[in-house]
GROMACS .gro file of C-alpha atoms in nm:
model
  271
    1MET     CA    1   1.200   8.185   2.148
    2PRO     CA    2   0.835   8.198   2.310
    3ALA     CA    3   0.780   7.951   2.614
    4SER     CA    4   0.579   7.712   2.487
    5GLN     CA    5   0.789   7.574   2.264
    6VAL     CA    6   1.054   7.520   2.489
    7ARG     CA    7   0.788   7.378   2.715
    8SER     CA    8   0.668   7.135   2.365
    9ARG     CA    9   1.083   7.079   2.387
   10ALA     CA   10   1.163   7.045   2.732
   11ARG     CA   11   0.857   6.730   2.643
   12GLU     CA   12   0.972   6.598   2.349
   13ARG     CA   13   1.353   6.545   2.501
   14SER     CA   14   1.168   6.360   2.840
   15ASN     CA   15   0.982   6.084   2.604
   16VAL     CA   16   1.132   5.814   2.631
   17LEU     CA   17   0.986   5.691   2.320
   18ASN     CA   18   1.119   5.924   2.145
   19ARG     CA   19   1.503   5.698   2.234
   20ALA     CA   20   1.668   5.590   1.892
   21GLU     CA   21   1.633   5.282   1.994
   22PHE     CA   22   1.232   5.225   2.086
   23LEU     CA   23   1.115   5.478   1.739
   24SER     CA   24   1.373   5.186   1.611
   25LEU     CA   25   1.088   4.911   1.729
   26ASN     CA   26   0.840   5.148   1.563
   27GLN     CA   27   0.944   5.264   1.250
   28PRO     CA   28   1.231   5.067   1.005
   29LEU     CA   29   1.569   5.369   0.998
   30LYS     CA   30   1.675   5.523   0.678
   31GLY     CA   31   1.980   5.312   0.612
   32ASN     CA   32   1.736   4.979   0.619
   33GLN     CA   33   1.449   5.145   0.406
   34GLU     CA   34   1.781   5.253   0.066
   35SER     CA   35   1.837   4.897   0.115
   36ARG     CA   36   1.539   4.773   0.111
   37SER     CA   37   1.484   4.995  -0.154
   38SER     CA   38   1.787   4.985  -0.391
   39LEU     CA   39   1.725   4.583  -0.281
   40ARG     CA   40   1.364   4.549  -0.498
   41LYS     CA   41   1.506   4.747  -0.718
   42GLN     CA   42   1.792   4.495  -0.836
   43SER     CA   43   1.540   4.242  -0.815
   44SER     CA   44   1.301   4.373  -1.027
   45GLN     CA   45   1.554   4.519  -1.252
   46ALA     CA   46   1.696   4.116  -1.262
   47ALA     CA   47   1.447   3.993  -1.304
   48ALA     CA   48   1.275   4.179  -1.568
   49ALA     CA   49   1.647   4.181  -1.722
   50GLY     CA   50   1.611   3.748  -1.696
   51ALA     CA   51   1.197   3.743  -1.862
   52PRO     CA   52   1.236   3.752  -2.256
   53SER     CA   53   1.572   3.437  -2.201
   54GLY     CA   54   1.370   3.233  -1.925
   55ASN     CA   55   1.110   2.996  -2.077
   56PRO     CA   56   0.774   3.041  -2.043
   57LYS     CA   57   0.698   2.713  -1.925
   58GLU     CA   58   0.884   2.697  -1.582
   59ARG     CA   59   0.706   3.104  -1.577
   60ARG     CA   60   0.409   2.836  -1.517
   61GLN     CA   61   0.578   2.545  -1.299
   62SER     CA   62   0.677   2.865  -1.114
   63GLN     CA   63   0.303   3.038  -1.068
   64GLN     CA   64   0.183   2.687  -1.036
   65LEU     CA   65   0.423   2.647  -0.681
   66PRO     CA   66   0.211   2.793  -0.460
   67GLU     CA   67  -0.120   2.594  -0.602
   68GLU     CA   68   0.027   2.350  -0.492
   69ASP     CA   69   0.193   2.380  -0.187
   70CYS     CA   70  -0.220   2.452  -0.094
   71MET     CA   71  -0.259   2.093  -0.177
   72GLN     CA   72  -0.047   1.987   0.046
   73LEU     CA   73  -0.203   2.194   0.284
   74ASN     CA   74  -0.591   2.158   0.243
   75PRO     CA   75  -0.621   1.800   0.104
   76SER     CA   76  -0.900   1.669  -0.001
   77PHE     CA   77  -1.144   1.448   0.167
   78LYS     CA   78  -1.054   1.151  -0.031
   79GLY     CA   79  -0.678   1.193   0.072
   80ILE     CA   80  -0.819   1.248   0.383
   81ALA     CA   81  -1.025   0.928   0.441
   82PHE     CA   82  -0.699   0.704   0.222
   83ASN     CA   83  -0.521   0.764   0.501
   84SER     CA   84  -0.745   0.704   0.777
   85LEU     CA   85  -0.815   0.389   0.685
   86LEU     CA   86  -0.514   0.306   0.590
   87ALA     CA   87  -0.347   0.415   0.992
   88ILE     CA   88  -0.633   0.178   1.071
   89ASP     CA   89  -0.515  -0.102   0.919
   90ILE     CA   90  -0.191  -0.112   1.045
   91CYS     CA   91  -0.280  -0.024   1.340
   92MET     CA   92  -0.505  -0.336   1.368
   93SER     CA   93  -0.254  -0.530   1.176
   94LYS     CA   94   0.021  -0.484   1.420
   95ARG     CA   95  -0.255  -0.608   1.707
   96LEU     CA   96  -0.300  -0.899   1.553
   97GLY     CA   97   0.022  -0.980   1.437
   98VAL     CA   98   0.054  -1.124   1.814
   99CYS     CA   99   0.292  -1.460   1.674
  100ALA     CA  100   0.492  -1.242   1.472
  101SER     CA  101   0.833  -1.266   1.709
  102THR     CA  102   0.902  -1.564   1.933
  103ALA     CA  103   0.885  -1.234   2.215
  104SER     CA  104   0.500  -1.151   2.102
  105SER     CA  105   0.254  -1.281   2.341
  106TRP     CA  106   0.089  -1.585   2.136
  107GLY     CA  107   0.532  -1.678   2.020
  108GLY     CA  108   0.529  -1.975   2.152
  109ALA     CA  109   0.237  -2.119   1.872
  110ARG     CA  110   0.377  -1.955   1.612
  111SER     CA  111   0.547  -2.298   1.515
  112MET     CA  112   0.203  -2.398   1.437
  113VAL     CA  113   0.052  -2.057   1.298
  114ASN     CA  114   0.359  -2.205   1.008
  115LEU     CA  115   0.192  -2.447   0.972
  116LEU     CA  116  -0.148  -2.374   0.877
  117GLY     CA  117   0.057  -2.143   0.679
  118ILE     CA  118   0.299  -2.406   0.456
  119THR     CA  119  -0.118  -2.563   0.463
  120GLY     CA  120  -0.225  -2.248   0.144
  121HIS     CA  121   0.141  -2.236  -0.012
  122GLY     CA  122   0.165  -2.309  -0.405
  123ILE     CA  123   0.449  -2.548  -0.403
  124PRO     CA  124   0.293  -2.821  -0.172
  125TRP     CA  125   0.009  -2.792  -0.375
  126VAL     CA  126   0.088  -2.783  -0.759
  127ALA     CA  127   0.330  -3.045  -0.710
  128GLY     CA  128   0.068  -3.281  -0.486
  129THR     CA  129  -0.189  -3.176  -0.801
  130LEU     CA  130   0.132  -3.307  -1.061
  131ILE     CA  131   0.063  -3.609  -0.854
  132CYS     CA  132  -0.310  -3.700  -0.844
  133LEU     CA  133  -0.256  -3.605  -1.201
  134VAL     CA  134  -0.002  -3.911  -1.303
  135LYS     CA  135  -0.162  -4.122  -1.056
  136SER     CA  136  -0.556  -4.081  -1.275
  137SER     CA  137  -0.678  -4.282  -1.484
  138THR     CA  138  -0.996  -4.171  -1.544
  139LEU     CA  139  -1.119  -3.878  -1.829
  140ALA     CA  140  -1.348  -3.711  -1.523
  141GLY     CA  141  -1.005  -3.643  -1.330
  142GLN     CA  142  -0.751  -3.574  -1.523
  143GLU     CA  143  -0.941  -3.255  -1.698
  144VAL     CA  144  -0.968  -3.142  -1.326
  145LEU     CA  145  -0.678  -3.236  -1.185
  146MET     CA  146  -0.550  -3.024  -1.594
  147ASN     CA  147  -0.762  -2.691  -1.469
  148LEU     CA  148  -0.707  -2.757  -1.110
  149LEU     CA  149  -0.304  -2.688  -1.187
  150LEU     CA  150  -0.379  -2.437  -1.463
  151ALA     CA  151  -0.531  -2.206  -1.143
  152LEU     CA  152  -0.256  -2.285  -0.928
  153LEU     CA  153   0.027  -2.190  -1.206
  154LEU     CA  154  -0.220  -1.841  -1.267
  155ASP     CA  155  -0.249  -1.783  -0.888
  156ILE     CA  156   0.101  -1.806  -0.845
  157VAL     CA  157   0.262  -1.600  -1.146
  158SER     CA  158  -0.085  -1.348  -1.127
  159VAL     CA  159   0.011  -1.262  -0.743
  160ALA     CA  160   0.371  -1.290  -0.767
  161GLY     CA  161   0.331  -0.974  -1.036
  162LEU     CA  162   0.042  -0.711  -0.894
  163GLN     CA  163   0.300  -0.771  -0.503
  164LYS     CA  164   0.616  -0.702  -0.776
  165LEU     CA  165   0.361  -0.350  -0.875
  166ALA     CA  166   0.242  -0.268  -0.502
  167LYS     CA  167   0.581  -0.312  -0.304
  168ARG     CA  168   0.421  -0.279  -0.003
  169LYS     CA  169   0.579  -0.432   0.316
  170GLY     CA  170   0.451  -0.632   0.610
  171PRO     CA  171   0.391  -0.469   0.926
  172PHE     CA  172   0.662  -0.682   1.098
  173ASP     CA  173   0.991  -0.685   0.958
  174VAL     CA  174   0.921  -1.072   0.862
  175SER     CA  175   1.158  -1.212   0.600
  176PRO     CA  176   1.001  -1.475   0.372
  177GLY     CA  177   1.073  -1.861   0.389
  178LEU     CA  178   1.198  -2.044   0.191
  179LEU     CA  179   0.836  -2.117  -0.003
  180ASP     CA  180   0.753  -1.755  -0.012
  181TYR     CA  181   1.111  -1.721  -0.195
  182LEU     CA  182   0.987  -2.025  -0.484
  183THR     CA  183   0.641  -1.878  -0.568
  184MET     CA  184   0.722  -1.508  -0.554
  185ASP     CA  185   0.558  -1.477  -0.226
  186THR     CA  186   0.802  -1.227  -0.062
  187TYR     CA  187   0.595  -0.944  -0.088
  188ALA     CA  188   0.287  -0.810   0.113
  189PHE     CA  189  -0.040  -0.740  -0.047
  190PRO     CA  190  -0.173  -0.931  -0.240
  191ALA     CA  191  -0.201  -1.250  -0.028
  192GLY     CA  192  -0.105  -1.549  -0.249
  193HIS     CA  193  -0.191  -1.762   0.081
  194ALA     CA  194  -0.563  -1.589   0.110
  195SER     CA  195  -0.596  -1.565  -0.280
  196ARG     CA  196  -0.497  -1.985  -0.307
  197ALA     CA  197  -0.643  -2.045  -0.013
  198ALA     CA  198  -0.993  -1.922  -0.162
  199MET     CA  199  -0.942  -2.033  -0.575
  200LEU     CA  200  -0.884  -2.355  -0.404
  201SER     CA  201  -1.173  -2.394  -0.141
  202LYS     CA  202  -1.406  -2.259  -0.408
  203PHE     CA  203  -1.270  -2.465  -0.669
  204PHE     CA  204  -1.356  -2.702  -0.483
  205LEU     CA  205  -1.718  -2.742  -0.373
  206ASN     CA  206  -1.784  -2.688  -0.754
  207HIS     CA  207  -1.632  -2.948  -0.879
  208LEU     CA  208  -1.607  -3.176  -0.585
  209VAL     CA  209  -1.912  -3.398  -0.374
  210LEU     CA  210  -1.865  -3.322  -0.026
  211ALA     CA  211  -2.101  -3.333   0.297
  212ILE     CA  212  -2.199  -3.050   0.395
  213PRO     CA  213  -1.946  -3.123   0.773
  214LEU     CA  214  -1.641  -3.103   0.428
  215ARG     CA  215  -1.737  -2.859   0.334
  216ILE     CA  216  -1.766  -2.600   0.633
  217LEU     CA  217  -1.449  -2.731   0.725
  218LEU     CA  218  -1.334  -2.578   0.376
  219VAL     CA  219  -1.466  -2.271   0.450
  220LEU     CA  220  -1.274  -2.262   0.748
  221TRP     CA  221  -0.973  -2.351   0.629
  222ALA     CA  222  -0.898  -2.074   0.388
  223PHE     CA  223  -1.029  -1.830   0.625
  224CYS     CA  224  -0.745  -1.965   0.890
  225VAL     CA  225  -0.458  -1.993   0.608
  226GLY     CA  226  -0.495  -1.593   0.529
  227PHE     CA  227  -0.564  -1.492   0.901
  228SER     CA  228  -0.230  -1.710   1.016
  229ARG     CA  229  -0.051  -1.489   0.747
  230VAL     CA  230  -0.174  -1.160   0.932
  231MET     CA  231  -0.083  -1.299   1.334
  232ILE     CA  232   0.207  -1.427   1.243
  233GLY     CA  233   0.316  -1.083   1.061
  234ARG     CA  234   0.354  -1.159   0.668
  235HIS     CA  235   0.033  -0.901   0.560
  236HIS     CA  236  -0.200  -0.627   0.635
  237VAL     CA  237  -0.570  -0.696   0.699
  238THR     CA  238  -0.640  -0.619   0.403
  239ASP     CA  239  -0.417  -0.794   0.217
  240VAL     CA  240  -0.583  -1.046   0.314
  241LEU     CA  241  -0.931  -0.908   0.242
  242SER     CA  242  -0.793  -0.845  -0.087
  243GLY     CA  243  -0.675  -1.193  -0.153
  244PHE     CA  244  -1.012  -1.376  -0.113
  245VAL     CA  245  -1.087  -1.122  -0.328
  246PHE     CA  246  -0.831  -1.221  -0.582
  247GLY     CA  247  -0.798  -1.521  -0.522
  248TYR     CA  248  -1.192  -1.537  -0.629
  249LEU     CA  249  -1.228  -1.383  -0.950
  250GLN     CA  250  -0.941  -1.577  -1.058
  251PHE     CA  251  -1.161  -1.903  -0.967
  252ARG     CA  252  -1.402  -1.731  -1.188
  253LEU     CA  253  -1.115  -1.652  -1.489
  254VAL     CA  254  -1.071  -2.045  -1.475
  255GLU     CA  255  -1.401  -2.133  -1.522
  256LEU     CA  256  -1.399  -1.944  -1.850
  257ILE     CA  257  -1.177  -2.060  -1.980
  258TRP     CA  258  -1.230  -2.364  -1.890
  259MET     CA  259  -1.033  -2.665  -2.070
  260SER     CA  260  -1.228  -2.975  -2.220
  261SER     CA  261  -1.101  -3.286  -2.149
  262ASN     CA  262  -1.027  -3.300  -2.550
  263THR     CA  263  -0.738  -3.081  -2.412
  264CYS     CA  264  -0.629  -3.240  -2.139
  265GLN     CA  265  -0.598  -3.557  -2.343
  266MET     CA  266  -0.327  -3.299  -2.571
  267LEU     CA  267  -0.194  -3.151  -2.296
  268ILE     CA  268  -0.103  -3.496  -2.116
  269SER     CA  269  -0.015  -3.655  -2.421
  270ILE     CA  270   0.210  -3.379  -2.483
  271TRP     CA  271   0.349  -3.385  -2.153
   0.00000   0.00000   0.00000
């Protein structure tokens, strides 16, 4: 045997990378290659056998799955903006919920803030409107009170329906009160107190002759009622803002379907 071949074989034996444990790191073993090739053949045969019997809708869905995964991993700009606004809303609502419990920073004022919120409940307003309607003796007063009663009932029913559809919970785990259950104001979006306060303030500003200080106090009352619901942790900031907008839309709707004096007298006589 030539001396060059002897030296090359000696170098190969002395090379550490030619050992089996190092070869397995650089290149797959023959047994693994054979097992992988057999698995690929079996999978291709199973796919070929199941292709005729498979449903074309299922094949299309399986082809669309990677695209759906890509959409979830790469959300759109609208999704990012919506999630960012939602996070800001939750953060602001939790910071402003200073009366959410007795252990909060303003926990001692919780009863006073709750009392302010009661002024925006629907049950006291409906009961007060009915009492004033019974005691009213003028046609103009009965007309205004009947339309006010219609606006209150419309507010309670529409807000309850929207809350059942949205089913959004408040920023804190605060259970609704008895009056909330009576007016079906159990969810957060939209805020029923805010919509009712906005509707009532706009209604009184349009149909009652009030001095300027009283008009300013009426607007401040509506904002305080809505903000009190955020302070006690029952609603988010966006719930209250949407309640204000919804209350204004309710007022516009009542103005469009305003009942005349004759209609009100007919309803009163039936009642």
